């Protein structure tokens, strides 16, 4: 019922422009409907009892990834928030990475999106995924280190001057990764530990 209806809204209201990078008109009813549907799904995904069933719901992850690929505005941020909620559930952490399609989306947004809160959501999701040692090598291979190091570089060396929480999540990511013996050599090579 509800999941199918909200998924239908985000699918039917996808931007039809030649480029998803073009400005979106917030007064467009499709834009508004898509944002509201993603917001509702994001709120549902926050609920502890919903994280695993929503992650496993047929076609749901694909529809969220489509929003992330085709939207550069508020709906994308809400979709990234859903992935963050999935990563917050320990039982989802390894399956999220094993899917193979979520990790590249998280890394891409963390790398490319410097203007919206979507970047923060994806950095937080990557940090939570790094809590599971089984995910350390796939996270490293997916290129997750580069965008997080860029965030830290942009933030500067003084944590008391950092704006927002994104840089702090990057430090958490590095701490989680450093606990896995298989990735420590790569972190050493990069001069991180």
PDB file of C-alpha atoms in Angstrom:
ATOM      1  CA  UNK A   1       0.000   0.000   0.000  1.00  0.00           C
ATOM      2  CA  UNK A   2       1.924   2.991   1.315  1.00  0.00           C
ATOM      3  CA  UNK A   3       5.351   1.938   0.039  1.00  0.00           C
ATOM      4  CA  UNK A   4       4.032   1.196  -3.449  1.00  0.00           C
ATOM      5  CA  UNK A   5       2.136   4.496  -3.588  1.00  0.00           C
ATOM      6  CA  UNK A   6       5.139   6.573  -2.481  1.00  0.00           C
ATOM      7  CA  UNK A   7       7.462   4.687  -4.830  1.00  0.00           C
ATOM      8  CA  UNK A   8       5.047   5.379  -7.688  1.00  0.00           C
ATOM      9  CA  UNK A   9       5.111   9.102  -6.892  1.00  0.00           C
ATOM     10  CA  UNK A  10       8.906   9.328  -6.927  1.00  0.00           C
ATOM     11  CA  UNK A  11       9.061   7.311 -10.144  1.00  0.00           C
ATOM     12  CA  UNK A  12       6.366   9.248 -11.996  1.00  0.00           C
ATOM     13  CA  UNK A  13       7.694  12.645 -10.941  1.00  0.00           C
ATOM     14  CA  UNK A  14      11.294  12.125 -12.062  1.00  0.00           C
ATOM     15  CA  UNK A  15      12.804  15.193 -13.753  1.00  0.00           C
ATOM     16  CA  UNK A  16      12.274  15.117 -17.501  1.00  0.00           C
ATOM     17  CA  UNK A  17      14.922  17.698 -18.340  1.00  0.00           C
ATOM     18  CA  UNK A  18      17.918  16.862 -20.485  1.00  0.00           C
ATOM     19  CA  UNK A  19      20.165  17.340 -17.469  1.00  0.00           C
ATOM     20  CA  UNK A  20      19.374  16.671 -13.846  1.00  0.00           C
ATOM     21  CA  UNK A  21      21.894  19.417 -13.059  1.00  0.00           C
ATOM     22  CA  UNK A  22      19.527  22.076 -14.409  1.00  0.00           C
ATOM     23  CA  UNK A  23      17.735  24.126 -11.765  1.00  0.00           C
ATOM     24  CA  UNK A  24      14.505  22.573 -10.580  1.00  0.00           C
ATOM     25  CA  UNK A  25      11.394  24.686 -10.248  1.00  0.00           C
ATOM     26  CA  UNK A  26      10.117  24.318  -6.662  1.00  0.00           C
ATOM     27  CA  UNK A  27       6.684  25.490  -7.840  1.00  0.00           C
ATOM     28  CA  UNK A  28       6.414  22.564 -10.260  1.00  0.00           C
ATOM     29  CA  UNK A  29       3.819  20.144  -8.789  1.00  0.00           C
ATOM     30  CA  UNK A  30       6.022  17.160  -9.752  1.00  0.00           C
ATOM     31  CA  UNK A  31       8.946  18.630  -7.841  1.00  0.00           C
ATOM     32  CA  UNK A  32       6.806  19.208  -4.767  1.00  0.00           C
ATOM     33  CA  UNK A  33       5.209  15.747  -4.912  1.00  0.00           C
ATOM     34  CA  UNK A  34       8.590  14.070  -5.278  1.00  0.00           C
ATOM     35  CA  UNK A  35      10.054  15.951  -2.324  1.00  0.00           C
ATOM     36  CA  UNK A  36       7.038  15.120  -0.149  1.00  0.00           C
ATOM     37  CA  UNK A  37       7.130  11.440  -1.106  1.00  0.00           C
ATOM     38  CA  UNK A  38      10.873  11.226  -0.394  1.00  0.00           C
ATOM     39  CA  UNK A  39      10.338  13.060   2.877  1.00  0.00           C
ATOM     40  CA  UNK A  40       7.641  10.607   3.937  1.00  0.00           C
ATOM     41  CA  UNK A  41       9.852   7.642   3.018  1.00  0.00           C
ATOM     42  CA  UNK A  42      12.770   9.207   4.883  1.00  0.00           C
ATOM     43  CA  UNK A  43      10.618   9.611   7.984  1.00  0.00           C
ATOM     44  CA  UNK A  44       9.484   5.993   7.723  1.00  0.00           C
ATOM     45  CA  UNK A  45      13.093   4.810   7.367  1.00  0.00           C
ATOM     46  CA  UNK A  46      14.042   6.487  10.644  1.00  0.00           C
ATOM     47  CA  UNK A  47      11.864   4.039  12.577  1.00  0.00           C
ATOM     48  CA  UNK A  48      13.958   1.223  13.984  1.00  0.00           C
ATOM     49  CA  UNK A  49      11.428  -1.455  13.022  1.00  0.00           C
ATOM     50  CA  UNK A  50      11.279  -0.152   9.434  1.00  0.00           C
ATOM     51  CA  UNK A  51      14.968  -0.142   8.467  1.00  0.00           C
ATOM     52  CA  UNK A  52      15.299  -3.807   7.501  1.00  0.00           C
ATOM     53  CA  UNK A  53      11.870  -4.292   5.868  1.00  0.00           C
ATOM     54  CA  UNK A  54      12.252  -1.097   3.821  1.00  0.00           C
ATOM     55  CA  UNK A  55      15.759  -2.092   2.727  1.00  0.00           C
ATOM     56  CA  UNK A  56      14.392  -5.465   1.589  1.00  0.00           C
ATOM     57  CA  UNK A  57      11.209  -4.098  -0.020  1.00  0.00           C
ATOM     58  CA  UNK A  58      11.176  -5.095  -3.716  1.00  0.00           C
ATOM     59  CA  UNK A  59      12.253  -2.238  -5.959  1.00  0.00           C
ATOM     60  CA  UNK A  60      12.618   0.300  -3.157  1.00  0.00           C
ATOM     61  CA  UNK A  61      16.399   0.693  -3.113  1.00  0.00           C
ATOM     62  CA  UNK A  62      16.400   0.988  -6.903  1.00  0.00           C
ATOM     63  CA  UNK A  63      13.834   3.774  -6.782  1.00  0.00           C
ATOM     64  CA  UNK A  64      15.832   5.658  -4.129  1.00  0.00           C
ATOM     65  CA  UNK A  65      19.028   5.298  -6.163  1.00  0.00           C
ATOM     66  CA  UNK A  66      17.167   6.669  -9.180  1.00  0.00           C
ATOM     67  CA  UNK A  67      16.249   9.763  -7.148  1.00  0.00           C
ATOM     68  CA  UNK A  68      19.899  10.189  -6.160  1.00  0.00           C
ATOM     69  CA  UNK A  69      21.025   9.911  -9.800  1.00  0.00           C
ATOM     70  CA  UNK A  70      18.334  12.145 -11.311  1.00  0.00           C
ATOM     71  CA  UNK A  71      17.720  14.819  -8.694  1.00  0.00           C
ATOM     72  CA  UNK A  72      20.103  17.457  -7.407  1.00  0.00           C
ATOM     73  CA  UNK A  73      17.755  19.146  -4.954  1.00  0.00           C
ATOM     74  CA  UNK A  74      15.834  18.355  -1.776  1.00  0.00           C
ATOM     75  CA  UNK A  75      14.490  14.988  -2.946  1.00  0.00           C
ATOM     76  CA  UNK A  76      18.092  13.793  -3.404  1.00  0.00           C
ATOM     77  CA  UNK A  77      18.955  14.848   0.139  1.00  0.00           C
ATOM     78  CA  UNK A  78      15.943  12.910   1.476  1.00  0.00           C
ATOM     79  CA  UNK A  79      16.947   9.846  -0.574  1.00  0.00           C
ATOM     80  CA  UNK A  80      20.490  10.035   0.850  1.00  0.00           C
ATOM     81  CA  UNK A  81      18.960  10.278   4.307  1.00  0.00           C
ATOM     82  CA  UNK A  82      17.182   6.983   3.670  1.00  0.00           C
ATOM     83  CA  UNK A  83      20.500   5.314   2.837  1.00  0.00           C
ATOM     84  CA  UNK A  84      21.934   6.792   6.048  1.00  0.00           C
ATOM     85  CA  UNK A  85      19.025   5.240   7.977  1.00  0.00           C
ATOM     86  CA  UNK A  86      19.712   1.868   6.370  1.00  0.00           C
ATOM     87  CA  UNK A  87      23.404   2.106   7.338  1.00  0.00           C
ATOM     88  CA  UNK A  88      22.462   2.959  10.923  1.00  0.00           C
ATOM     89  CA  UNK A  89      21.045  -0.547  11.367  1.00  0.00           C
ATOM     90  CA  UNK A  90      23.928  -2.943  12.116  1.00  0.00           C
ATOM     91  CA  UNK A  91      22.102  -5.842  10.455  1.00  0.00           C
ATOM     92  CA  UNK A  92      21.877  -3.820   7.222  1.00  0.00           C
ATOM     93  CA  UNK A  93      25.502  -2.679   7.064  1.00  0.00           C
ATOM     94  CA  UNK A  94      27.040  -5.657   5.278  1.00  0.00           C
ATOM     95  CA  UNK A  95      24.032  -6.256   2.977  1.00  0.00           C
ATOM     96  CA  UNK A  96      24.045  -2.545   1.975  1.00  0.00           C
ATOM     97  CA  UNK A  97      27.640  -2.884   0.782  1.00  0.00           C
ATOM     98  CA  UNK A  98      27.113  -6.338  -0.745  1.00  0.00           C
ATOM     99  CA  UNK A  99      24.332  -5.018  -2.994  1.00  0.00           C
ATOM    100  CA  UNK A 100      26.991  -3.312  -5.066  1.00  0.00           C
ATOM    101  CA  UNK A 101      24.886  -0.352  -6.199  1.00  0.00           C
ATOM    102  CA  UNK A 102      24.534   1.685  -2.997  1.00  0.00           C
ATOM    103  CA  UNK A 103      28.212   2.215  -2.228  1.00  0.00           C
ATOM    104  CA  UNK A 104      29.032   3.864  -5.599  1.00  0.00           C
ATOM    105  CA  UNK A 105      26.062   6.223  -5.124  1.00  0.00           C
ATOM    106  CA  UNK A 106      27.220   7.221  -1.637  1.00  0.00           C
ATOM    107  CA  UNK A 107      30.794   7.808  -2.826  1.00  0.00           C
ATOM    108  CA  UNK A 108      29.607   9.771  -5.854  1.00  0.00           C
ATOM    109  CA  UNK A 109      27.471  12.149  -3.807  1.00  0.00           C
ATOM    110  CA  UNK A 110      30.213  12.554  -1.176  1.00  0.00           C
ATOM    111  CA  UNK A 111      32.616  13.433  -3.993  1.00  0.00           C
ATOM    112  CA  UNK A 112      30.461  15.654  -6.208  1.00  0.00           C
ATOM    113  CA  UNK A 113      27.856  17.332  -4.028  1.00  0.00           C
ATOM    114  CA  UNK A 114      29.461  20.213  -2.166  1.00  0.00           C
ATOM    115  CA  UNK A 115      26.390  22.445  -1.989  1.00  0.00           C
ATOM    116  CA  UNK A 116      23.654  20.443  -0.241  1.00  0.00           C
ATOM    117  CA  UNK A 117      23.156  18.397   2.881  1.00  0.00           C
ATOM    118  CA  UNK A 118      23.157  15.259   0.719  1.00  0.00           C
ATOM    119  CA  UNK A 119      26.941  15.123   1.059  1.00  0.00           C
ATOM    120  CA  UNK A 120      26.675  15.075   4.851  1.00  0.00           C
ATOM    121  CA  UNK A 121      24.094  12.266   4.732  1.00  0.00           C
ATOM    122  CA  UNK A 122      26.331  10.150   2.482  1.00  0.00           C
ATOM    123  CA  UNK A 123      29.472  10.764   4.567  1.00  0.00           C
ATOM    124  CA  UNK A 124      27.521   9.735   7.664  1.00  0.00           C
ATOM    125  CA  UNK A 125      26.276   6.594   5.889  1.00  0.00           C
ATOM    126  CA  UNK A 126      29.819   5.683   4.795  1.00  0.00           C
ATOM    127  CA  UNK A 127      31.031   6.153   8.387  1.00  0.00           C
ATOM    128  CA  UNK A 128      28.313   3.868   9.737  1.00  0.00           C
ATOM    129  CA  UNK A 129      29.042   1.259   7.068  1.00  0.00           C
ATOM    130  CA  UNK A 130      32.702   1.326   8.181  1.00  0.00           C
ATOM    131  CA  UNK A 131      31.607   0.119  11.634  1.00  0.00           C
ATOM    132  CA  UNK A 132      31.403  -3.407  10.169  1.00  0.00           C
ATOM    133  CA  UNK A 133      34.944  -4.699   9.590  1.00  0.00           C
ATOM    134  CA  UNK A 134      33.703  -6.786   6.630  1.00  0.00           C
ATOM    135  CA  UNK A 135      32.982  -3.528   4.816  1.00  0.00           C
ATOM    136  CA  UNK A 136      36.438  -1.954   5.201  1.00  0.00           C
ATOM    137  CA  UNK A 137      38.046  -3.377   2.054  1.00  0.00           C
ATOM    138  CA  UNK A 138      34.990  -2.793  -0.179  1.00  0.00           C
ATOM    139  CA  UNK A 139      34.756   0.789   1.151  1.00  0.00           C
ATOM    140  CA  UNK A 140      38.406   1.363   0.308  1.00  0.00           C
ATOM    141  CA  UNK A 141      38.043  -0.202  -3.171  1.00  0.00           C
ATOM    142  CA  UNK A 142      34.961   1.941  -3.870  1.00  0.00           C
ATOM    143  CA  UNK A 143      37.052   5.085  -3.498  1.00  0.00           C
ATOM    144  CA  UNK A 144      35.396   6.310  -0.320  1.00  0.00           C
ATOM    145  CA  UNK A 145      38.650   7.624   1.108  1.00  0.00           C
ATOM    146  CA  UNK A 146      39.184  10.383  -1.466  1.00  0.00           C
ATOM    147  CA  UNK A 147      35.995  12.409  -0.941  1.00  0.00           C
ATOM    148  CA  UNK A 148      36.254  12.138   2.842  1.00  0.00           C
ATOM    149  CA  UNK A 149      39.860  13.319   2.803  1.00  0.00           C
ATOM    150  CA  UNK A 150      38.744  16.205   0.570  1.00  0.00           C
ATOM    151  CA  UNK A 151      36.135  17.159   3.185  1.00  0.00           C
ATOM    152  CA  UNK A 152      38.816  17.159   5.885  1.00  0.00           C
ATOM    153  CA  UNK A 153      41.154  19.201   3.678  1.00  0.00           C
ATOM    154  CA  UNK A 154      38.402  21.771   3.065  1.00  0.00           C
ATOM    155  CA  UNK A 155      37.581  21.882   6.792  1.00  0.00           C
ATOM    156  CA  UNK A 156      41.144  22.745   7.792  1.00  0.00           C
ATOM    157  CA  UNK A 157      43.387  21.480  10.573  1.00  0.00           C
ATOM    158  CA  UNK A 158      41.576  23.079  13.526  1.00  0.00           C
ATOM    159  CA  UNK A 159      38.456  21.109  14.583  1.00  0.00           C
ATOM    160  CA  UNK A 160      37.236  24.077  16.622  1.00  0.00           C
ATOM    161  CA  UNK A 161      36.818  25.956  13.322  1.00  0.00           C
ATOM    162  CA  UNK A 162      34.897  23.242  11.487  1.00  0.00           C
ATOM    163  CA  UNK A 163      31.428  24.160  10.283  1.00  0.00           C
ATOM    164  CA  UNK A 164      28.751  21.523  10.568  1.00  0.00           C
ATOM    165  CA  UNK A 165      29.361  17.879  11.396  1.00  0.00           C
ATOM    166  CA  UNK A 166      30.597  16.464   8.092  1.00  0.00           C
ATOM    167  CA  UNK A 167      34.324  16.665   8.941  1.00  0.00           C
ATOM    168  CA  UNK A 168      33.698  14.998  12.311  1.00  0.00           C
ATOM    169  CA  UNK A 169      31.975  12.104  10.555  1.00  0.00           C
ATOM    170  CA  UNK A 170      35.062  11.807   8.314  1.00  0.00           C
ATOM    171  CA  UNK A 171      37.255  11.398  11.391  1.00  0.00           C
ATOM    172  CA  UNK A 172      34.853   8.707  12.627  1.00  0.00           C
ATOM    173  CA  UNK A 173      35.144   6.962   9.257  1.00  0.00           C
ATOM    174  CA  UNK A 174      38.948   6.928   9.509  1.00  0.00           C
ATOM    175  CA  UNK A 175      38.792   5.618  13.081  1.00  0.00           C
ATOM    176  CA  UNK A 176      36.452   2.813  11.995  1.00  0.00           C
ATOM    177  CA  UNK A 177      38.626   1.934   9.004  1.00  0.00           C
ATOM    178  CA  UNK A 178      41.842   1.957  11.077  1.00  0.00           C
ATOM    179  CA  UNK A 179      40.421  -0.880  13.182  1.00  0.00           C
ATOM    180  CA  UNK A 180      40.633  -3.254  10.211  1.00  0.00           C
ATOM    181  CA  UNK A 181      44.091  -4.757   9.708  1.00  0.00           C
ATOM    182  CA  UNK A 182      43.402  -5.324   5.995  1.00  0.00           C
ATOM    183  CA  UNK A 183      43.146  -1.597   5.228  1.00  0.00           C
ATOM    184  CA  UNK A 184      45.781  -0.182   7.601  1.00  0.00           C
ATOM    185  CA  UNK A 185      48.578  -0.527   4.977  1.00  0.00           C
ATOM    186  CA  UNK A 186      46.549   1.569   2.527  1.00  0.00           C
ATOM    187  CA  UNK A 187      45.858   4.164   5.223  1.00  0.00           C
ATOM    188  CA  UNK A 188      49.579   4.239   6.069  1.00  0.00           C
ATOM    189  CA  UNK A 189      50.464   4.651   2.404  1.00  0.00           C
ATOM    190  CA  UNK A 190      48.131   7.635   2.185  1.00  0.00           C
ATOM    191  CA  UNK A 191      49.746   9.125   5.309  1.00  0.00           C
ATOM    192  CA  UNK A 192      46.514   8.916   7.290  1.00  0.00           C
ATOM    193  CA  UNK A 193      47.654   6.737  10.214  1.00  0.00           C
TER     194      UNK A 193
END
